[in-house]
Amino acid sequence: MKFLFKYLVDLSKLKKLSPLYSYWHSDQNDLDESNRLLIANKDSPALYLFEKEPYKWEILFQSIIREILNGDLSSMKGLQVLLSSLSVEVRKKVLKDLLVNKIINQDCFAKLNKPIDLKSETKSNLLRFLRILLAIFTNPYGIELRRKKIHIYEKTGFLFNYLKNSFPK
């Protein structure tokens, strides 16, 4: 299955494919926040995550795509749930961008376009869970958090990003 993604992908492009890319590069003021919320799907099972915890949503988005690139196709359901939190237009754009940039292939594209079956079994993967949990607390993707940090992982993610950017390379 790993050979499904045999092409090289520039991982630095991944963050630009996120529907929240412009939000993270904005002032994140109330207007920016309102604009971010406009792209939400109000009927999604993942609406709370997208609306109330955008930092965690972004980390999950970036991490799950990396898992898929590494051949873990069982992560597709997670990506499907995250994409369900987006409006239909934005979801279609993100899927098209993922396909065009060779992040996913045509088979994955078709699977991600299908409705989510929340009752289907999911393969648990402890190592994947730990990698994503670590990413949530350490912010390896350099997400800029400018709004008030409520959760502990937002505070630690901000701190790690601040420290990373404070020291010259």
mmCIF file with all atom_site columns, C-alpha atoms in Angstrom:
data_model
loop_
_atom_site.group_PDB
_atom_site.id
_atom_site.type_symbol
_atom_site.label_atom_id
_atom_site.label_alt_id
_atom_site.label_comp_id
_atom_site.label_asym_id
_atom_site.label_entity_id
_atom_site.label_seq_id
_atom_site.pdbx_PDB_ins_code
_atom_site.Cartn_x
_atom_site.Cartn_y
_atom_site.Cartn_z
_atom_site.occupancy
_atom_site.B_iso_or_equiv
_atom_site.pdbx_formal_charge
_atom_site.auth_seq_id
_atom_site.auth_comp_id
_atom_site.auth_asym_id
_atom_site.auth_atom_id
_atom_site.pdbx_PDB_model_num
ATOM 1   C CA . MET A 1 1   ? 0.000   0.000  0.000  1.00 0.00 ? 1   MET A CA 1
ATOM 2   C CA . LYS A 1 2   ? 2.862   2.414  0.640  1.00 0.00 ? 2   LYS A CA 1
ATOM 3   C CA . PHE A 1 3   ? 3.626   2.303  -3.074 1.00 0.00 ? 3   PHE A CA 1
ATOM 4   C CA . LEU A 1 4   ? 0.236   3.903  -3.667 1.00 0.00 ? 4   LEU A CA 1
ATOM 5   C CA . PHE A 1 5   ? 1.935   7.233  -2.974 1.00 0.00 ? 5   PHE A CA 1
ATOM 6   C CA . LYS A 1 6   ? 5.160   6.658  -4.860 1.00 0.00 ? 6   LYS A CA 1
ATOM 7   C CA . TYR A 1 7   ? 5.595   10.242 -5.937 1.00 0.00 ? 7   TYR A CA 1
ATOM 8   C CA . LEU A 1 8   ? 7.551   12.742 -3.919 1.00 0.00 ? 8   LEU A CA 1
ATOM 9   C CA . VAL A 1 9   ? 5.525   15.399 -2.168 1.00 0.00 ? 9   VAL A CA 1
ATOM 10  C CA . ASP A 1 10  ? 6.885   18.707 -0.942 1.00 0.00 ? 10  ASP A CA 1
ATOM 11  C CA . LEU A 1 11  ? 5.629   18.660 2.665  1.00 0.00 ? 11  LEU A CA 1
ATOM 12  C CA . SER A 1 12  ? 6.041   22.435 2.976  1.00 0.00 ? 12  SER A CA 1
ATOM 13  C CA . LYS A 1 13  ? 3.130   22.763 0.525  1.00 0.00 ? 13  LYS A CA 1
ATOM 14  C CA . LEU A 1 14  ? 0.793   20.880 2.848  1.00 0.00 ? 14  LEU A CA 1
ATOM 15  C CA . LYS A 1 15  ? 0.082   23.827 5.106  1.00 0.00 ? 15  LYS A CA 1
ATOM 16  C CA . LYS A 1 16  ? -0.950  25.921 2.100  1.00 0.00 ? 16  LYS A CA 1
ATOM 17  C CA . LEU A 1 17  ? -3.553  23.293 1.204  1.00 0.00 ? 17  LEU A CA 1
ATOM 18  C CA . SER A 1 18  ? -5.293  23.747 4.535  1.00 0.00 ? 18  SER A CA 1
ATOM 19  C CA . PRO A 1 19  ? -8.583  25.654 4.418  1.00 0.00 ? 19  PRO A CA 1
ATOM 20  C CA . LEU A 1 20  ? -7.343  27.549 7.490  1.00 0.00 ? 20  LEU A CA 1
ATOM 21  C CA . TYR A 1 21  ? -4.054  28.669 5.913  1.00 0.00 ? 21  TYR A CA 1
ATOM 22  C CA . SER A 1 22  ? -5.170  32.286 5.422  1.00 0.00 ? 22  SER A CA 1
ATOM 23  C CA . TYR A 1 23  ? -6.615  32.367 8.943  1.00 0.00 ? 23  TYR A CA 1
ATOM 24  C CA . TRP A 1 24  ? -3.279  31.385 10.516 1.00 0.00 ? 24  TRP A CA 1
ATOM 25  C CA . HIS A 1 25  ? -1.568  34.142 8.527  1.00 0.00 ? 25  HIS A CA 1
ATOM 26  C CA . SER A 1 26  ? -4.140  36.787 9.463  1.00 0.00 ? 26  SER A CA 1
ATOM 27  C CA . ASP A 1 27  ? -4.369  38.934 12.586 1.00 0.00 ? 27  ASP A CA 1
ATOM 28  C CA . GLN A 1 28  ? -6.916  36.401 13.892 1.00 0.00 ? 28  GLN A CA 1
ATOM 29  C CA . ASN A 1 29  ? -9.137  39.249 15.018 1.00 0.00 ? 29  ASN A CA 1
ATOM 30  C CA . ASP A 1 30  ? -12.920 39.000 15.363 1.00 0.00 ? 30  ASP A CA 1
ATOM 31  C CA . LEU A 1 31  ? -13.495 39.595 11.629 1.00 0.00 ? 31  LEU A CA 1
ATOM 32  C CA . ASP A 1 32  ? -10.960 36.896 10.697 1.00 0.00 ? 32  ASP A CA 1
ATOM 33  C CA . GLU A 1 33  ? -12.628 34.567 13.190 1.00 0.00 ? 33  GLU A CA 1
ATOM 34  C CA . SER A 1 34  ? -16.055 35.277 11.668 1.00 0.00 ? 34  SER A CA 1
ATOM 35  C CA . ASN A 1 35  ? -14.705 34.557 8.190  1.00 0.00 ? 35  ASN A CA 1
ATOM 36  C CA . ARG A 1 36  ? -13.204 31.284 9.411  1.00 0.00 ? 36  ARG A CA 1
ATOM 37  C CA . LEU A 1 37  ? -16.550 30.219 10.851 1.00 0.00 ? 37  LEU A CA 1
ATOM 38  C CA . LEU A 1 38  ? -18.298 30.948 7.535  1.00 0.00 ? 38  LEU A CA 1
ATOM 39  C CA . ILE A 1 39  ? -16.667 27.901 5.953  1.00 0.00 ? 39  ILE A CA 1
ATOM 40  C CA . ALA A 1 40  ? -18.033 25.499 8.593  1.00 0.00 ? 40  ALA A CA 1
ATOM 41  C CA . ASN A 1 41  ? -20.626 22.838 7.846  1.00 0.00 ? 41  ASN A CA 1
ATOM 42  C CA . LYS A 1 42  ? -23.238 23.300 10.566 1.00 0.00 ? 42  LYS A CA 1
ATOM 43  C CA . ASP A 1 43  ? -24.442 19.686 10.162 1.00 0.00 ? 43  ASP A CA 1
ATOM 44  C CA . SER A 1 44  ? -21.060 18.065 10.729 1.00 0.00 ? 44  SER A CA 1
ATOM 45  C CA . PRO A 1 45  ? -20.312 15.666 13.593 1.00 0.00 ? 45  PRO A CA 1
ATOM 46  C CA . ALA A 1 46  ? -16.950 17.482 13.862 1.00 0.00 ? 46  ALA A CA 1
ATOM 47  C CA . LEU A 1 47  ? -18.438 20.989 13.990 1.00 0.00 ? 47  LEU A CA 1
ATOM 48  C CA . TYR A 1 48  ? -17.436 21.587 17.616 1.00 0.00 ? 48  TYR A CA 1
ATOM 49  C CA . LEU A 1 49  ? -13.798 20.803 16.843 1.00 0.00 ? 49  LEU A CA 1
ATOM 50  C CA . PHE A 1 50  ? -13.720 23.144 13.844 1.00 0.00 ? 50  PHE A CA 1
ATOM 51  C CA . GLU A 1 51  ? -15.563 25.980 15.582 1.00 0.00 ? 51  GLU A CA 1
ATOM 52  C CA . LYS A 1 52  ? -14.087 25.841 19.085 1.00 0.00 ? 52  LYS A CA 1
ATOM 53  C CA . GLU A 1 53  ? -10.679 24.229 18.601 1.00 0.00 ? 53  GLU A CA 1
ATOM 54  C CA . PRO A 1 54  ? -9.225  25.337 15.245 1.00 0.00 ? 54  PRO A CA 1
ATOM 55  C CA . TYR A 1 55  ? -5.645  24.750 16.383 1.00 0.00 ? 55  TYR A CA 1
ATOM 56  C CA . LYS A 1 56  ? -6.399  21.090 17.169 1.00 0.00 ? 56  LYS A CA 1
ATOM 57  C CA . TRP A 1 57  ? -8.356  20.764 13.902 1.00 0.00 ? 57  TRP A CA 1
ATOM 58  C CA . GLU A 1 58  ? -5.338  22.077 11.963 1.00 0.00 ? 58  GLU A CA 1
ATOM 59  C CA . ILE A 1 59  ? -2.865  19.784 13.740 1.00 0.00 ? 59  ILE A CA 1
ATOM 60  C CA . LEU A 1 60  ? -5.143  16.812 13.039 1.00 0.00 ? 60  LEU A CA 1
ATOM 61  C CA . PHE A 1 61  ? -5.506  17.853 9.387  1.00 0.00 ? 61  PHE A CA 1
ATOM 62  C CA . GLN A 1 62  ? -1.741  18.162 8.872  1.00 0.00 ? 62  GLN A CA 1
ATOM 63  C CA . SER A 1 63  ? -0.957  14.994 10.859 1.00 0.00 ? 63  SER A CA 1
ATOM 64  C CA . ILE A 1 64  ? -3.566  12.815 9.172  1.00 0.00 ? 64  ILE A CA 1
ATOM 65  C CA . ILE A 1 65  ? -2.424  13.861 5.713  1.00 0.00 ? 65  ILE A CA 1
ATOM 66  C CA . ARG A 1 66  ? 1.128   12.930 6.667  1.00 0.00 ? 66  ARG A CA 1
ATOM 67  C CA . GLU A 1 67  ? -0.104  9.554  7.932  1.00 0.00 ? 67  GLU A CA 1
ATOM 68  C CA . ILE A 1 68  ? -1.846  8.950  4.596  1.00 0.00 ? 68  ILE A CA 1
ATOM 69  C CA . LEU A 1 69  ? 1.302   9.962  2.714  1.00 0.00 ? 69  LEU A CA 1
ATOM 70  C CA . ASN A 1 70  ? 3.195   7.392  4.769  1.00 0.00 ? 70  ASN A CA 1
ATOM 71  C CA . GLY A 1 71  ? 0.796   4.729  3.551  1.00 0.00 ? 71  GLY A CA 1
ATOM 72  C CA . ASP A 1 72  ? -1.613  4.562  6.504  1.00 0.00 ? 72  ASP A CA 1
ATOM 73  C CA . LEU A 1 73  ? -4.879  4.436  4.580  1.00 0.00 ? 73  LEU A CA 1
ATOM 74  C CA . SER A 1 74  ? -6.786  3.663  7.783  1.00 0.00 ? 74  SER A CA 1
ATOM 75  C CA . SER A 1 75  ? -6.367  7.394  8.506  1.00 0.00 ? 75  SER A CA 1
ATOM 76  C CA . MET A 1 76  ? -8.726  8.190  5.638  1.00 0.00 ? 76  MET A CA 1
ATOM 77  C CA . LYS A 1 77  ? -11.778 8.050  7.895  1.00 0.00 ? 77  LYS A CA 1
ATOM 78  C CA . GLY A 1 78  ? -10.221 10.687 10.170 1.00 0.00 ? 78  GLY A CA 1
ATOM 79  C CA . LEU A 1 79  ? -9.605  12.955 7.191  1.00 0.00 ? 79  LEU A CA 1
ATOM 80  C CA . GLN A 1 80  ? -13.148 12.323 6.009  1.00 0.00 ? 80  GLN A CA 1
ATOM 81  C CA . VAL A 1 81  ? -14.510 13.424 9.406  1.00 0.00 ? 81  VAL A CA 1
ATOM 82  C CA . LEU A 1 82  ? -12.364 16.575 9.387  1.00 0.00 ? 82  LEU A CA 1
ATOM 83  C CA . LEU A 1 83  ? -13.412 17.442 5.844  1.00 0.00 ? 83  LEU A CA 1
ATOM 84  C CA . SER A 1 84  ? -17.058 16.963 6.822  1.00 0.00 ? 84  SER A CA 1
ATOM 85  C CA . SER A 1 85  ? -16.703 19.979 9.107  1.00 0.00 ? 85  SER A CA 1
ATOM 86  C CA . LEU A 1 86  ? -16.192 22.189 6.035  1.00 0.00 ? 86  LEU A CA 1
ATOM 87  C CA . SER A 1 87  ? -18.860 23.625 3.762  1.00 0.00 ? 87  SER A CA 1
ATOM 88  C CA . VAL A 1 88  ? -19.456 21.609 0.597  1.00 0.00 ? 88  VAL A CA 1
ATOM 89  C CA . GLU A 1 89  ? -17.678 24.166 -1.603 1.00 0.00 ? 89  GLU A CA 1
ATOM 90  C CA . VAL A 1 90  ? -14.594 24.365 0.598  1.00 0.00 ? 90  VAL A CA 1
ATOM 91  C CA . ARG A 1 91  ? -14.471 20.580 1.028  1.00 0.00 ? 91  ARG A CA 1
ATOM 92  C CA . LYS A 1 92  ? -14.559 20.117 -2.767 1.00 0.00 ? 92  LYS A CA 1
ATOM 93  C CA . LYS A 1 93  ? -11.754 22.662 -3.189 1.00 0.00 ? 93  LYS A CA 1
ATOM 94  C CA . VAL A 1 94  ? -9.573  20.991 -0.546 1.00 0.00 ? 94  VAL A CA 1
ATOM 95  C CA . LEU A 1 95  ? -10.129 17.549 -2.074 1.00 0.00 ? 95  LEU A CA 1
ATOM 96  C CA . LYS A 1 96  ? -9.309  18.861 -5.543 1.00 0.00 ? 96  LYS A CA 1
ATOM 97  C CA . ASP A 1 97  ? -6.151  20.541 -4.214 1.00 0.00 ? 97  ASP A CA 1
ATOM 98  C CA . LEU A 1 98  ? -5.090  17.318 -2.480 1.00 0.00 ? 98  LEU A CA 1
ATOM 99  C CA . LEU A 1 99  ? -5.606  15.402 -5.736 1.00 0.00 ? 99  LEU A CA 1
ATOM 100 C CA . VAL A 1 100 ? -3.871  17.963 -7.964 1.00 0.00 ? 100 VAL A CA 1
ATOM 101 C CA . ASN A 1 101 ? -0.888  18.149 -5.594 1.00 0.00 ? 101 ASN A CA 1
ATOM 102 C CA . LYS A 1 102 ? -0.658  14.333 -5.556 1.00 0.00 ? 102 LYS A CA 1
ATOM 103 C CA . ILE A 1 103 ? -1.344  14.061 -1.838 1.00 0.00 ? 103 ILE A CA 1
ATOM 104 C CA . ILE A 1 104 ? -4.128  11.593 -2.588 1.00 0.00 ? 104 ILE A CA 1
ATOM 105 C CA . ASN A 1 105 ? -4.820  9.483  -5.652 1.00 0.00 ? 105 ASN A CA 1
ATOM 106 C CA . GLN A 1 106 ? -8.083  9.050  -7.564 1.00 0.00 ? 106 GLN A CA 1
ATOM 107 C CA . ASP A 1 107 ? -9.202  6.083  -5.407 1.00 0.00 ? 107 ASP A CA 1
ATOM 108 C CA . CYS A 1 108 ? -8.709  8.070  -2.194 1.00 0.00 ? 108 CYS A CA 1
ATOM 109 C CA . PHE A 1 109 ? -10.471 11.040 -3.777 1.00 0.00 ? 109 PHE A CA 1
ATOM 110 C CA . ALA A 1 110 ? -13.504 8.857  -4.537 1.00 0.00 ? 110 ALA A CA 1
ATOM 111 C CA . LYS A 1 111 ? -13.544 7.396  -0.990 1.00 0.00 ? 111 LYS A CA 1
ATOM 112 C CA . LEU A 1 112 ? -13.293 10.830 0.607  1.00 0.00 ? 112 LEU A CA 1
ATOM 113 C CA . ASN A 1 113 ? -16.228 12.067 -1.491 1.00 0.00 ? 113 ASN A CA 1
ATOM 114 C CA . LYS A 1 114 ? -18.533 9.394  -0.087 1.00 0.00 ? 114 LYS A CA 1
ATOM 115 C CA . PRO A 1 115 ? -20.707 10.011 2.990  1.00 0.00 ? 115 PRO A CA 1
ATOM 116 C CA . ILE A 1 116 ? -19.092 9.098  6.301  1.00 0.00 ? 116 ILE A CA 1
ATOM 117 C CA . ASP A 1 117 ? -20.066 5.800  7.868  1.00 0.00 ? 117 ASP A CA 1
ATOM 118 C CA . LEU A 1 118 ? -19.532 6.596  11.547 1.00 0.00 ? 118 LEU A CA 1
ATOM 119 C CA . LYS A 1 119 ? -20.657 3.109  12.543 1.00 0.00 ? 119 LYS A CA 1
ATOM 120 C CA . SER A 1 120 ? -17.956 1.294  10.596 1.00 0.00 ? 120 SER A CA 1
ATOM 121 C CA . GLU A 1 121 ? -15.056 -0.115 12.562 1.00 0.00 ? 121 GLU A CA 1
ATOM 122 C CA . THR A 1 122 ? -11.874 1.885  12.734 1.00 0.00 ? 122 THR A CA 1
ATOM 123 C CA . LYS A 1 123 ? -8.446  0.367  13.005 1.00 0.00 ? 123 LYS A CA 1
ATOM 124 C CA . SER A 1 124 ? -6.799  1.726  16.137 1.00 0.00 ? 124 SER A CA 1
ATOM 125 C CA . ASN A 1 125 ? -3.132  2.526  15.947 1.00 0.00 ? 125 ASN A CA 1
ATOM 126 C CA . LEU A 1 126 ? -1.423  3.444  19.216 1.00 0.00 ? 126 LEU A CA 1
ATOM 127 C CA . LEU A 1 127 ? 1.710   4.779  17.548 1.00 0.00 ? 127 LEU A CA 1
ATOM 128 C CA . ARG A 1 128 ? -0.318  7.072  15.255 1.00 0.00 ? 128 ARG A CA 1
ATOM 129 C CA . PHE A 1 129 ? -2.319  8.279  18.263 1.00 0.00 ? 129 PHE A CA 1
ATOM 130 C CA . LEU A 1 130 ? 0.869   9.106  20.196 1.00 0.00 ? 130 LEU A CA 1
ATOM 131 C CA . ARG A 1 131 ? 2.427   10.918 17.199 1.00 0.00 ? 131 ARG A CA 1
ATOM 132 C CA . ILE A 1 132 ? -0.664  13.072 16.783 1.00 0.00 ? 132 ILE A CA 1
ATOM 133 C CA . LEU A 1 133 ? -0.953  13.726 20.520 1.00 0.00 ? 133 LEU A CA 1
ATOM 134 C CA . LEU A 1 134 ? 2.683   14.830 20.596 1.00 0.00 ? 134 LEU A CA 1
ATOM 135 C CA . ALA A 1 135 ? 2.056   17.096 17.592 1.00 0.00 ? 135 ALA A CA 1
ATOM 136 C CA . ILE A 1 136 ? -0.930  18.718 19.328 1.00 0.00 ? 136 ILE A CA 1
ATOM 137 C CA . PHE A 1 137 ? 1.217   19.661 22.318 1.00 0.00 ? 137 PHE A CA 1
ATOM 138 C CA . THR A 1 138 ? 4.393   20.649 20.438 1.00 0.00 ? 138 THR A CA 1
ATOM 139 C CA . ASN A 1 139 ? 3.069   22.391 17.287 1.00 0.00 ? 139 ASN A CA 1
ATOM 140 C CA . PRO A 1 140 ? 5.636   21.010 14.825 1.00 0.00 ? 140 PRO A CA 1
ATOM 141 C CA . TYR A 1 141 ? 3.835   22.703 11.923 1.00 0.00 ? 141 TYR A CA 1
ATOM 142 C CA . GLY A 1 142 ? 4.508   26.221 13.203 1.00 0.00 ? 142 GLY A CA 1
ATOM 143 C CA . ILE A 1 143 ? 0.900   27.316 13.562 1.00 0.00 ? 143 ILE A CA 1
ATOM 144 C CA . GLU A 1 144 ? 0.703   30.926 14.733 1.00 0.00 ? 144 GLU A CA 1
ATOM 145 C CA . LEU A 1 145 ? -1.764  31.306 17.597 1.00 0.00 ? 145 LEU A CA 1
ATOM 146 C CA . ARG A 1 146 ? -2.674  34.954 18.087 1.00 0.00 ? 146 ARG A CA 1
ATOM 147 C CA . ARG A 1 147 ? -6.014  34.648 19.869 1.00 0.00 ? 147 ARG A CA 1
ATOM 148 C CA . LYS A 1 148 ? -6.445  33.822 23.541 1.00 0.00 ? 148 LYS A CA 1
ATOM 149 C CA . LYS A 1 149 ? -5.045  30.386 24.363 1.00 0.00 ? 149 LYS A CA 1
ATOM 150 C CA . ILE A 1 150 ? -7.627  28.450 26.351 1.00 0.00 ? 150 ILE A CA 1
ATOM 151 C CA . HIS A 1 151 ? -6.439  24.850 26.342 1.00 0.00 ? 151 HIS A CA 1
ATOM 152 C CA . ILE A 1 152 ? -3.130  23.607 27.750 1.00 0.00 ? 152 ILE A CA 1
ATOM 153 C CA . TYR A 1 153 ? -2.097  22.205 24.361 1.00 0.00 ? 153 TYR A CA 1
ATOM 154 C CA . GLU A 1 154 ? -2.614  25.651 22.787 1.00 0.00 ? 154 GLU A CA 1
ATOM 155 C CA . LYS A 1 155 ? -0.331  27.147 25.422 1.00 0.00 ? 155 LYS A CA 1
ATOM 156 C CA . THR A 1 156 ? 2.369   24.500 24.998 1.00 0.00 ? 156 THR A CA 1
ATOM 157 C CA . GLY A 1 157 ? 2.055   24.658 21.196 1.00 0.00 ? 157 GLY A CA 1
ATOM 158 C CA . PHE A 1 158 ? 2.444   28.440 21.312 1.00 0.00 ? 158 PHE A CA 1
ATOM 159 C CA . LEU A 1 159 ? 5.443   28.110 23.635 1.00 0.00 ? 159 LEU A CA 1
ATOM 160 C CA . PHE A 1 160 ? 7.191   25.523 21.433 1.00 0.00 ? 160 PHE A CA 1
ATOM 161 C CA . ASN A 1 161 ? 6.599   27.659 18.347 1.00 0.00 ? 161 ASN A CA 1
ATOM 162 C CA . TYR A 1 162 ? 7.849   30.780 20.151 1.00 0.00 ? 162 TYR A CA 1
ATOM 163 C CA . LEU A 1 163 ? 11.015  29.011 21.307 1.00 0.00 ? 163 LEU A CA 1
ATOM 164 C CA . LYS A 1 164 ? 11.618  27.539 17.855 1.00 0.00 ? 164 LYS A CA 1
ATOM 165 C CA . ASN A 1 165 ? 11.339  30.983 16.272 1.00 0.00 ? 165 ASN A CA 1
ATOM 166 C CA . SER A 1 166 ? 13.421  32.714 18.976 1.00 0.00 ? 166 SER A CA 1
ATOM 167 C CA . PHE A 1 167 ? 16.650  30.946 18.182 1.00 0.00 ? 167 PHE A CA 1
ATOM 168 C CA . PRO A 1 168 ? 18.474  31.601 14.919 1.00 0.00 ? 168 PRO A CA 1
ATOM 169 C CA . LYS A 1 169 ? 18.837  28.604 12.646 1.00 0.00 ? 169 LYS A CA 1
#
